[in-house]
Coordinates of C-alpha atoms and ligand atoms in Angstrom, one line a residue:
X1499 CA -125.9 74.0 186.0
X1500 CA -127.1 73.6 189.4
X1501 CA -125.5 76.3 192.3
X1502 CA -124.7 78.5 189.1
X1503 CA -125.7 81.0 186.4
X1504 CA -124.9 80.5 183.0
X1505 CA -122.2 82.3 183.0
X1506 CA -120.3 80.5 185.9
X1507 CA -121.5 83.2 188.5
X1508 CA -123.1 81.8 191.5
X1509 CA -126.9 82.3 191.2
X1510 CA -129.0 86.2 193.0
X1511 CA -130.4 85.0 196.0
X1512 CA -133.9 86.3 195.6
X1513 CA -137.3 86.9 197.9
X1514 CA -140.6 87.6 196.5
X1515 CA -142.9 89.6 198.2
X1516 CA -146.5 89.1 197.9
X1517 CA -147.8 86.0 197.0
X1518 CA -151.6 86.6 195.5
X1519 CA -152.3 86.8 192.2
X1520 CA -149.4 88.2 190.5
X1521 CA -146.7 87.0 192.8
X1522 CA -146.6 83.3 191.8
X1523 CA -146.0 83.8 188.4
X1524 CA -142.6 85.8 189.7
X1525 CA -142.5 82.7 192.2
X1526 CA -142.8 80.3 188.9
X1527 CA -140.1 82.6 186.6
X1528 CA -137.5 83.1 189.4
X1529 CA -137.6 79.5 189.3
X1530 CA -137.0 79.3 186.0
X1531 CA -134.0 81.4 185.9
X1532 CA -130.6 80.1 186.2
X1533 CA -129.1 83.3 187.1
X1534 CA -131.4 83.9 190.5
X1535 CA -131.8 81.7 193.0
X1536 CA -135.4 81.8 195.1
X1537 CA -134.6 81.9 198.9
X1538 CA -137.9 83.4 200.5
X1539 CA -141.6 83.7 199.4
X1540 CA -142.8 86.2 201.8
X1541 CA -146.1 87.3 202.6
X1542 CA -148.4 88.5 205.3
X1543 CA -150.7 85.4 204.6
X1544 CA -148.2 83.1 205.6
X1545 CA -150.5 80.2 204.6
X1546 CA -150.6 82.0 201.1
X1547 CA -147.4 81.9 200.4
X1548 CA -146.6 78.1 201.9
X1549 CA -149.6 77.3 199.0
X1550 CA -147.8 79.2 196.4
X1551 CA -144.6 77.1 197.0
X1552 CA -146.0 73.5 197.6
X1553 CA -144.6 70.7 199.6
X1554 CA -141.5 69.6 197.8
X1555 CA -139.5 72.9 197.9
X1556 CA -136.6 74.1 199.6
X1557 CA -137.9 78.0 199.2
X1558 CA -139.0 79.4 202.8
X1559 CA -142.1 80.8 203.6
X1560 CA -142.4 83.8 205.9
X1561 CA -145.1 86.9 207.0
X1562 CA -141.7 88.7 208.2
X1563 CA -140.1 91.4 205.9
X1564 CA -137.6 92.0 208.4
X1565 CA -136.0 88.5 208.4
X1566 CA -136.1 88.4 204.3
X1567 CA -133.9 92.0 204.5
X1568 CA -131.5 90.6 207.2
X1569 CA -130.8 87.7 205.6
X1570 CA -127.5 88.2 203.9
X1571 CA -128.3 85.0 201.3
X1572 CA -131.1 87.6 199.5
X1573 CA -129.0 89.6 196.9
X1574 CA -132.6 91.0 196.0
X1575 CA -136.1 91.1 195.7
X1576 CA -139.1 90.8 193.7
X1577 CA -142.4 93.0 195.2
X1578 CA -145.6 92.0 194.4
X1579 CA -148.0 93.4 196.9
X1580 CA -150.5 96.4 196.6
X1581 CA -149.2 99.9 195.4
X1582 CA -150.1 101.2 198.7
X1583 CA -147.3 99.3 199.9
X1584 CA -144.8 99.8 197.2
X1585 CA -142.9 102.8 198.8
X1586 CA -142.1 101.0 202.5
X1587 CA -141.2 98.0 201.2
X1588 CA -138.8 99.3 198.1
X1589 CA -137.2 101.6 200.3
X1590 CA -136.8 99.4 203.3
X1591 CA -135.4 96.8 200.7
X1592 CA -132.8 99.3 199.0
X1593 CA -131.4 100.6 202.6
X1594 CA -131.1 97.0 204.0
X1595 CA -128.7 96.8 200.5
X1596 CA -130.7 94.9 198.1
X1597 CA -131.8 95.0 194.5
X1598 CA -135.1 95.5 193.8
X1599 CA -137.7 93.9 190.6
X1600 CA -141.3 96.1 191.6
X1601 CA -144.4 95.7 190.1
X1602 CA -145.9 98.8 188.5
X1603 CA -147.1 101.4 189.6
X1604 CA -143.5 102.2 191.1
X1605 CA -145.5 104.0 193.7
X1606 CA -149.0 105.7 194.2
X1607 CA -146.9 109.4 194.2
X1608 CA -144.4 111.0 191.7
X1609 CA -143.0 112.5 195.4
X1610 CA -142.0 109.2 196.4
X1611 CA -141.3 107.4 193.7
X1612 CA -138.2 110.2 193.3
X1613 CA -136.8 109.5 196.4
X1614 CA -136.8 105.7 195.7
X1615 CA -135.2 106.0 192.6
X1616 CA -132.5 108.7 194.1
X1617 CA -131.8 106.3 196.9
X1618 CA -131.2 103.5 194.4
X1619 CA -129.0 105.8 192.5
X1620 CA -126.8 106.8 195.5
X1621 CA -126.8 102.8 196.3
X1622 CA -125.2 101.8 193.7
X1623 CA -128.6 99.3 193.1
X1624 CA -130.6 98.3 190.7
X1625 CA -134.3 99.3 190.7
X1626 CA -136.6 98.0 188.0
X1627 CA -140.4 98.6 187.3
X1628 CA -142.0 95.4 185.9
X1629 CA -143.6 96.8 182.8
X1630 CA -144.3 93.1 181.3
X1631 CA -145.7 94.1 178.0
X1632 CA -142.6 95.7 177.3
X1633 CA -140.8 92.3 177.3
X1634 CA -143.0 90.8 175.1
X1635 CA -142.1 90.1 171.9
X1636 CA -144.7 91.9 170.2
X1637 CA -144.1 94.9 171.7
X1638 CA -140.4 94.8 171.1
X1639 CA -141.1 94.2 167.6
X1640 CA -143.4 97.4 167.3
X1641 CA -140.7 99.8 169.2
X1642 CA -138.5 98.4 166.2
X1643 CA -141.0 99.2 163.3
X1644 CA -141.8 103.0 165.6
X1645 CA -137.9 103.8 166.5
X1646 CA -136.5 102.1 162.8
X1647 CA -139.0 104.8 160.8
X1648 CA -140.8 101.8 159.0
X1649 CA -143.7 103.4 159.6
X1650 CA -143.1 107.2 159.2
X1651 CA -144.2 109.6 161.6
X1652 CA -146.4 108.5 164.5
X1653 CA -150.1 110.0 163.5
X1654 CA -152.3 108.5 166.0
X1655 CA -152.1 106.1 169.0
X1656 CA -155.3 104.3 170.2
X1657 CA -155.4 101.8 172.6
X1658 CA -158.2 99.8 173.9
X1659 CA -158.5 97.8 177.3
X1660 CA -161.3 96.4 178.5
X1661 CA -162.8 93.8 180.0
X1662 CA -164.5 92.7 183.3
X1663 CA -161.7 93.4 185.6
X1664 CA -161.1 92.9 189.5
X1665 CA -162.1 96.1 190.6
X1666 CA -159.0 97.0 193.1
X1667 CA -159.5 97.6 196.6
X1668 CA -157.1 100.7 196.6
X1669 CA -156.7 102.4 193.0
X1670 CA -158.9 103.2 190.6
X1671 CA -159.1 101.6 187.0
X1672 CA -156.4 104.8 186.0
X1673 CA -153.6 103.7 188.0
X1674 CA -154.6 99.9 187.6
X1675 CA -154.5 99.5 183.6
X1676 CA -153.2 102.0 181.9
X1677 CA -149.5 102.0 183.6
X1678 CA -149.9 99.0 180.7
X1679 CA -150.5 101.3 177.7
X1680 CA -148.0 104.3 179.3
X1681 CA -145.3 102.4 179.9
X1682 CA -145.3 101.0 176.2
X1683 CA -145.8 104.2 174.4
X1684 CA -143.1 105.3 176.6
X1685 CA -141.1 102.3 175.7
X1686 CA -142.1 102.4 172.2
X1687 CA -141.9 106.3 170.8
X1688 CA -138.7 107.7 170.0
X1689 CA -136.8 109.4 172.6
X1690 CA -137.6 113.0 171.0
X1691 CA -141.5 111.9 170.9
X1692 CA -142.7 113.0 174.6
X1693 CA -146.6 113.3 176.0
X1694 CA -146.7 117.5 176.6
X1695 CA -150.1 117.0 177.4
X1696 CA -153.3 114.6 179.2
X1697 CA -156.5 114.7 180.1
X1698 CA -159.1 112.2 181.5
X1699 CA -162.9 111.4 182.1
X1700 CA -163.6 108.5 183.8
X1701 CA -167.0 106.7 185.0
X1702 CA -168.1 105.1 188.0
X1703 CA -171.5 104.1 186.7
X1704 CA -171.2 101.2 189.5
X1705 CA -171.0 103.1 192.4
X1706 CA -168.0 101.4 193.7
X1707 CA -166.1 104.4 195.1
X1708 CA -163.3 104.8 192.4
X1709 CA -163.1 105.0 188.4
X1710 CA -163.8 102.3 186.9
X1711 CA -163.9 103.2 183.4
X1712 CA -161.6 105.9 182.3
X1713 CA -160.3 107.9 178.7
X1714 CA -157.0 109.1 178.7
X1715 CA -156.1 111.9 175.7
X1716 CA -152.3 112.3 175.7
X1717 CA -150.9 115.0 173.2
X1718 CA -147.1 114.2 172.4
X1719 CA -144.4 116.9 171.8
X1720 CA -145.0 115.9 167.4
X1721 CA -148.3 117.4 167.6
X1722 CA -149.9 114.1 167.5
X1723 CA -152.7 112.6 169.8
X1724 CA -152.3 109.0 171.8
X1725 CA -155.9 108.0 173.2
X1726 CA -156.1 105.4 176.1
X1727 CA -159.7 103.7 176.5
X1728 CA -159.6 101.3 180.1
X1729 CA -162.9 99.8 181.9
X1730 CA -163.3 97.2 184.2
X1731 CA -166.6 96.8 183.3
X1732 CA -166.7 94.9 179.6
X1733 CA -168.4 91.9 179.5
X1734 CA -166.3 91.7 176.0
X1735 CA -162.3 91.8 176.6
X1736 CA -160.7 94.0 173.9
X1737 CA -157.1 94.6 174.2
X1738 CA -156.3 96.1 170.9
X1739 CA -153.7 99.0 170.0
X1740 CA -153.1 101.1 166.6
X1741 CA -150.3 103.0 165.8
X1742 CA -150.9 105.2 163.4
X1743 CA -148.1 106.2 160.8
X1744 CA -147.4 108.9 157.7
X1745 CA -146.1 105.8 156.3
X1746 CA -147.8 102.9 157.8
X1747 CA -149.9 101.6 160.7
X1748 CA -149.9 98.6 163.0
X1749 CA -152.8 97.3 164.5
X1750 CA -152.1 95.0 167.4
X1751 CA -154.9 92.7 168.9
X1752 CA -153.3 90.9 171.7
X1753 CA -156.4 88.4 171.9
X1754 CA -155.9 87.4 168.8
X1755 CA -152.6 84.6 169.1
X1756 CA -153.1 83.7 165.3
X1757 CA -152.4 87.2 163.8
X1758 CA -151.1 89.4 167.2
X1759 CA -149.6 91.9 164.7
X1760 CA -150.6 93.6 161.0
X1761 CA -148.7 96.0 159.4
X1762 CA -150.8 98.2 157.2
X1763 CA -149.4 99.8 153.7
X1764 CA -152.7 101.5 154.4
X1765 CA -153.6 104.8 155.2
X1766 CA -155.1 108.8 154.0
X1767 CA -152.9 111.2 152.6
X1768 CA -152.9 114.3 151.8
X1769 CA -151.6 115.6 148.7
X1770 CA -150.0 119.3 148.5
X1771 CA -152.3 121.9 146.7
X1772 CA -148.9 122.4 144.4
X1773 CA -149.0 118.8 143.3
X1774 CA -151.8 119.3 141.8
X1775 CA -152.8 120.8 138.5
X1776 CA -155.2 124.0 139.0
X1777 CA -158.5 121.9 137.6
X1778 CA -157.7 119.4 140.4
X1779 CA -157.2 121.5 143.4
X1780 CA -161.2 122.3 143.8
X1781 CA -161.0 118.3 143.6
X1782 CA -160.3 116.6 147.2
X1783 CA -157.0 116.5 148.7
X1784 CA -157.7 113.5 150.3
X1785 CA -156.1 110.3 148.5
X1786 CA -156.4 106.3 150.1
X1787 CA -153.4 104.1 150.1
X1788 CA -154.8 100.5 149.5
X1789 CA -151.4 98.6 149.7
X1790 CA -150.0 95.1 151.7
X1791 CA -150.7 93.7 155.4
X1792 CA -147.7 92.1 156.5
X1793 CA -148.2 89.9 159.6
X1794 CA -144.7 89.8 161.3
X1795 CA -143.7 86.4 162.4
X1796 CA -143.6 86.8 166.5
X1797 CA -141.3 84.1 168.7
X1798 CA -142.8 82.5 171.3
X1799 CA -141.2 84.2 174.8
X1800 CA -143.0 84.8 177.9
X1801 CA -142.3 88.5 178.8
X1802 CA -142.0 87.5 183.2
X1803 CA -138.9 85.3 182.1
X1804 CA -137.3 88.2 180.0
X1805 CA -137.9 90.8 183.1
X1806 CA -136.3 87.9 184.9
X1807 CA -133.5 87.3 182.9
X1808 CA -133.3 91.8 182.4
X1809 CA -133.2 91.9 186.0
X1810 CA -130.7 89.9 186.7
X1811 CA -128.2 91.0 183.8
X1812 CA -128.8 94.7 185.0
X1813 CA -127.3 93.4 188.7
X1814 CA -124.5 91.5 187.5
X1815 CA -123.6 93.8 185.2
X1816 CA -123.7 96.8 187.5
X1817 CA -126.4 98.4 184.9
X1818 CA -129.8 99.8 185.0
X1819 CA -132.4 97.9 183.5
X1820 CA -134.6 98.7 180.2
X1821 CA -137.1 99.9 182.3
X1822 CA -136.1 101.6 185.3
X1823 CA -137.2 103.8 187.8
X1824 CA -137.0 106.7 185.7
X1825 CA -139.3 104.8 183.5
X1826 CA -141.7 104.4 186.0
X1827 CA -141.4 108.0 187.4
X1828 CA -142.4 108.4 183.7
X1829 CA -145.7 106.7 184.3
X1830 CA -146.3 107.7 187.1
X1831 CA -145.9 111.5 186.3
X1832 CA -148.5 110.8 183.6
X1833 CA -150.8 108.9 186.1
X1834 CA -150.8 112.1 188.6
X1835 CA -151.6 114.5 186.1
X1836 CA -154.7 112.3 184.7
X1837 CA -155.9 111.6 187.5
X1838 CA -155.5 115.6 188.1
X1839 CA -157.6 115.8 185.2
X1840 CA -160.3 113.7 186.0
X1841 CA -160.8 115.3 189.3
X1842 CA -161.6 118.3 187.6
X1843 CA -164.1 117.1 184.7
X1844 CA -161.4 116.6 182.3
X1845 CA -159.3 119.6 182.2
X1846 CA -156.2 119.8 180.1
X1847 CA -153.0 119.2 182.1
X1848 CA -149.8 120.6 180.7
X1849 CA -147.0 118.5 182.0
X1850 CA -144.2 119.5 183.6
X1851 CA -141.3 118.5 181.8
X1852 CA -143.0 120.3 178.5
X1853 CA -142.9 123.4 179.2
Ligands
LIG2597 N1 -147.3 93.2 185.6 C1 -148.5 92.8 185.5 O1 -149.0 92.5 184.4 C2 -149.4 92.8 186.8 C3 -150.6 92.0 186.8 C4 -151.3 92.0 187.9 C5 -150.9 92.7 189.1 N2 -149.7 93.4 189.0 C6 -149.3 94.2 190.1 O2 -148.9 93.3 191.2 C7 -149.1 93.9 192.5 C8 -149.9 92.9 193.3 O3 -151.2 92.7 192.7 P1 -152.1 91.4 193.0 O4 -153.2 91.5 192.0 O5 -151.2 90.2 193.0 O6 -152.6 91.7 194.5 P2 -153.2 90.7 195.5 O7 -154.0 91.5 196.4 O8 -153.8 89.5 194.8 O9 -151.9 90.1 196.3 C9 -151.1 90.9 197.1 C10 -150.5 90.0 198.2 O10 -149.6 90.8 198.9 C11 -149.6 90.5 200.3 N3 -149.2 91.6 201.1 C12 -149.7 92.8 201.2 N4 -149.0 93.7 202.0 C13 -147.9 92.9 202.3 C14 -146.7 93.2 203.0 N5 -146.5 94.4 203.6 N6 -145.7 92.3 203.1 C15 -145.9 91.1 202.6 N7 -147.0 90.7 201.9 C16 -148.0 91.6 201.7 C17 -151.1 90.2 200.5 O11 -151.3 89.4 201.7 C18 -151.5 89.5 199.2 O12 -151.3 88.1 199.3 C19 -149.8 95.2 192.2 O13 -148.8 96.3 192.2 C20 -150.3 95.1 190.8 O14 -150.5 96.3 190.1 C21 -149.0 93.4 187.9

C-alpha cells in the first residue's frame, strides 16, 4: 500500500549514509521495504549518491549530514561509510533523535562503541549492527541445528575466507572480514558457549601497510577451539565454515548455491576404556561414524531485506534488534584483543569478560 506499512502504520522515513559500494544495496532494500520510506541518500560525493538514485526518483541527494539530522521527515538512518567514521556519524544521528541501521564494525574501539550503545540505551533508540550473514537463511538454519542440540556439543569451528579482496584504505584484513565469522559464531553458539580466549598472526607479505592475511584461534568457555582463516590475497575464493559436533558436523560452503549446507552423521569418537573388554583396551579407542549427509533445503531470502524488515520491526515495536549493539560490542571486544595479539607475534589474549 503506497504511504503505508503493512500493518497500516505510516512508513520510517529513512536516510542512508554512504553511497559506495555497500550503500546501494541498503539504497535498493530500503526501497524494497514497505515499512521504511527512503527520504535522503547522503554522501560526501554528492555526484555519487545522485548516480546511486538515478533520474526518476523522488529520494534526495545531499553531501550534508546536518540537513539529513534536522530534517524531522527521517525517523532513522542507515550508515554506510568507512569505520573510521562510524562513531561521529552514529552518535550525531542518535542525539539529533534518530534510529540507527550501521554497518559493522560498530566502531574501530570497544571505548566508543560503549558509549554509542549507552547513549542509545538512555534514548530510548534502536541501534543495530548490520551483521548480514546472520540474516541469511543458512545461517539461521545452522544457529537452529547448534542452539536445538542436533548436533551435540560444539567440537571444532573452522572458518575459511578468502579471496582477492579490496585491500581497505583504513583497517586491516582483521577488522574487515572476520566481523563476518564473529558475529556468526556469536549469533550461532549457545548463550552459555562464550570465546575466553584469541590469538592472531597475520601477514603482510605485500607490503601494503596493514594485515592482509590474518589467523584467528578463539578458545570458547566449553573447552573447544573456533579457528578463523581471512586473506585478501587468494586468487581462489573459499568461503567455507565447519562446525564440528559430538553428534554431528555441518560443513557450509557458501560458494557452492547447489548444496550451501551438509549435515554430517560423520565424525571420530572415542569410546571409554570401560566399554571395552580388557583384550580390547590395548586396541585403539578411536572409532569412525560413517553415517547420512542430509542437505537441508534452504529458502530463497536475501539477508539486506531481512535486516531491513529487523530493523524496522525493532523501531516500531519499541525493541532491540537480533543484533544489537551489544552484539557488536561483542565483535568488536574480540577484534581489539586480536588485533592485541597480533601486535605482539601472536600472544594469547584472555578476555575480559572470562575471567
Ligand atoms: N555487511 C556487509 O556485508 C558489508 C559489505 C561491504 C562493506 N560493508 C561495510 O560498509 C561500510 C562502507 O564500506 P564500502 O565498501 O561501501 O566503502 P566505500 O569506500 O566504497 O564507500 C563509502 C562511501 O561513504 C562516503 N563517505 C565517507 N565519509 C562520509 C561522511 N562523513 N558522510 C557521508 N558520506 C561519507 C564516501 O564518499 C563513499 O562514497 C564499511 O563499514 C564496511 O565494513 C559491509
Amino acid at each position: 500500500m503506497a504511504g503505508s506499512g503493512e500493518d497500516g502504520r505510516p512508513p520510517i522515513g529513512l536516510a542512508v549514509v554512504g553511497a559506495g559500494y555497500w550503500g546501494p544495496n541498503l539504497v535498493r532494500t530500503a526501497l524494497a521495504t514497505p515499512a521504511l520510506r527512503l527520504v535522503w541518500l547522503c554522501d560526501l560525493d554528492v555526484q555519487r549518491a545522485k548516480t546511486v538514485l538515478g533520474q526518476y526518483t523522488t529520494v534526495r541527494a545531499t553531501d550534508s549530514f546536518d540537513a539529513v539530522l534536522a530534517d524531522p521527515a527521517v525517523g532513522a538512518v542507515a550508515i554506510a561509510t568507512p569505520a573510521a567514521t562510524h562513531f561521529d556519524l552514529v552518535r550525531a544521528a542518535l542525539e539529533a533523535g534518530k534510529h540507527v541501521l550501521v554497518e559493522k564494525p560498530l566502531t574501530p574501539s570497544v571505548a566508543e562503541g560503549e558509549k554509542l550503545a549507552a547513549l542509545a540505551l538512555d534514548a530510548g533508540l534502536v541501534l543495530m549492527c548490520d551483521h548480514t550473514y546472520c540474516y541469511t537463511p543458512v545461517v539461521q538454519r545452522i544457529r537452529e541445528l547448534v542452539r536445538g542440540g542436533d548436533i551435540g556439543e560444539i567440537q571444532f569451528v573452522d572458518s575459511v575466507r578468502i579471496n582477492l579482496g579490496l585491500v581497505q584504505p583504513d583497517v586491516d584484513v582483521l577488522w574487515d572480514l572476520a566481523p563476518h565469522d564473529l558475529s556468526i559464531l556469536d549469533f550461532v553458539l549457545p548463550e552459555d558457549v562464550v570465546p575466553v580466549a584469541v590469538a592472531a598472526h597475520v601477514g603482510d607479505p605485500i607490503k601494503a601497510g596493514r594485515a592482509c592475511l590474518a589467523y584467528l584461534s578463539v578458545w570458547l568457555s566449553t573447552g573447544a577451539l573456533a579457528h578463523i582463516h581471512v586473506n585478501w590475497l587468494s586468487p581462489t575464493k573459499i568461503r567455507t565454515t565447519v562446525f564440528g559436533g559430538s553428534r554431528r558436523t555441518i560443513v557450509w560452503d557458501d560458494t557452492n548455491p547447489a548444496g550451501r549446507l551438509a549435515v554430517h552423521d560423520r565424525g571420530v569418537d572415542r569410546l571409554q576404556a570401560a566399554d571395552l573388554r580388557r583384550d580390547e583396551r590395548r586396541q585403539a579407542l578411536i572409532s569412525y561414524r560413517t553415517g547420512d549427509t542430509l542437505v537441508p533445503a534452504l529458502p530463497e531470502r536475501e539477508a539486506l531485506m531481512s535486516v531491513m524488515a529487523e530493523f524496522s520491526s525493532a523501531i516500531s515495536e519499541g525493541r532491540q534488534p537480533l543484533t544489537d549493539a551489544r552484539a557488536g560490542l561483542r565483535v568488536m571486544a574480540l577484534l581489539e584483543a586480536a588485533s592485541r595479539s597480533a601486535d605482539s607475534g601472536g600472544e594469547r589474549i584472555i578476555l575480559a569478560t572470562s575471567s
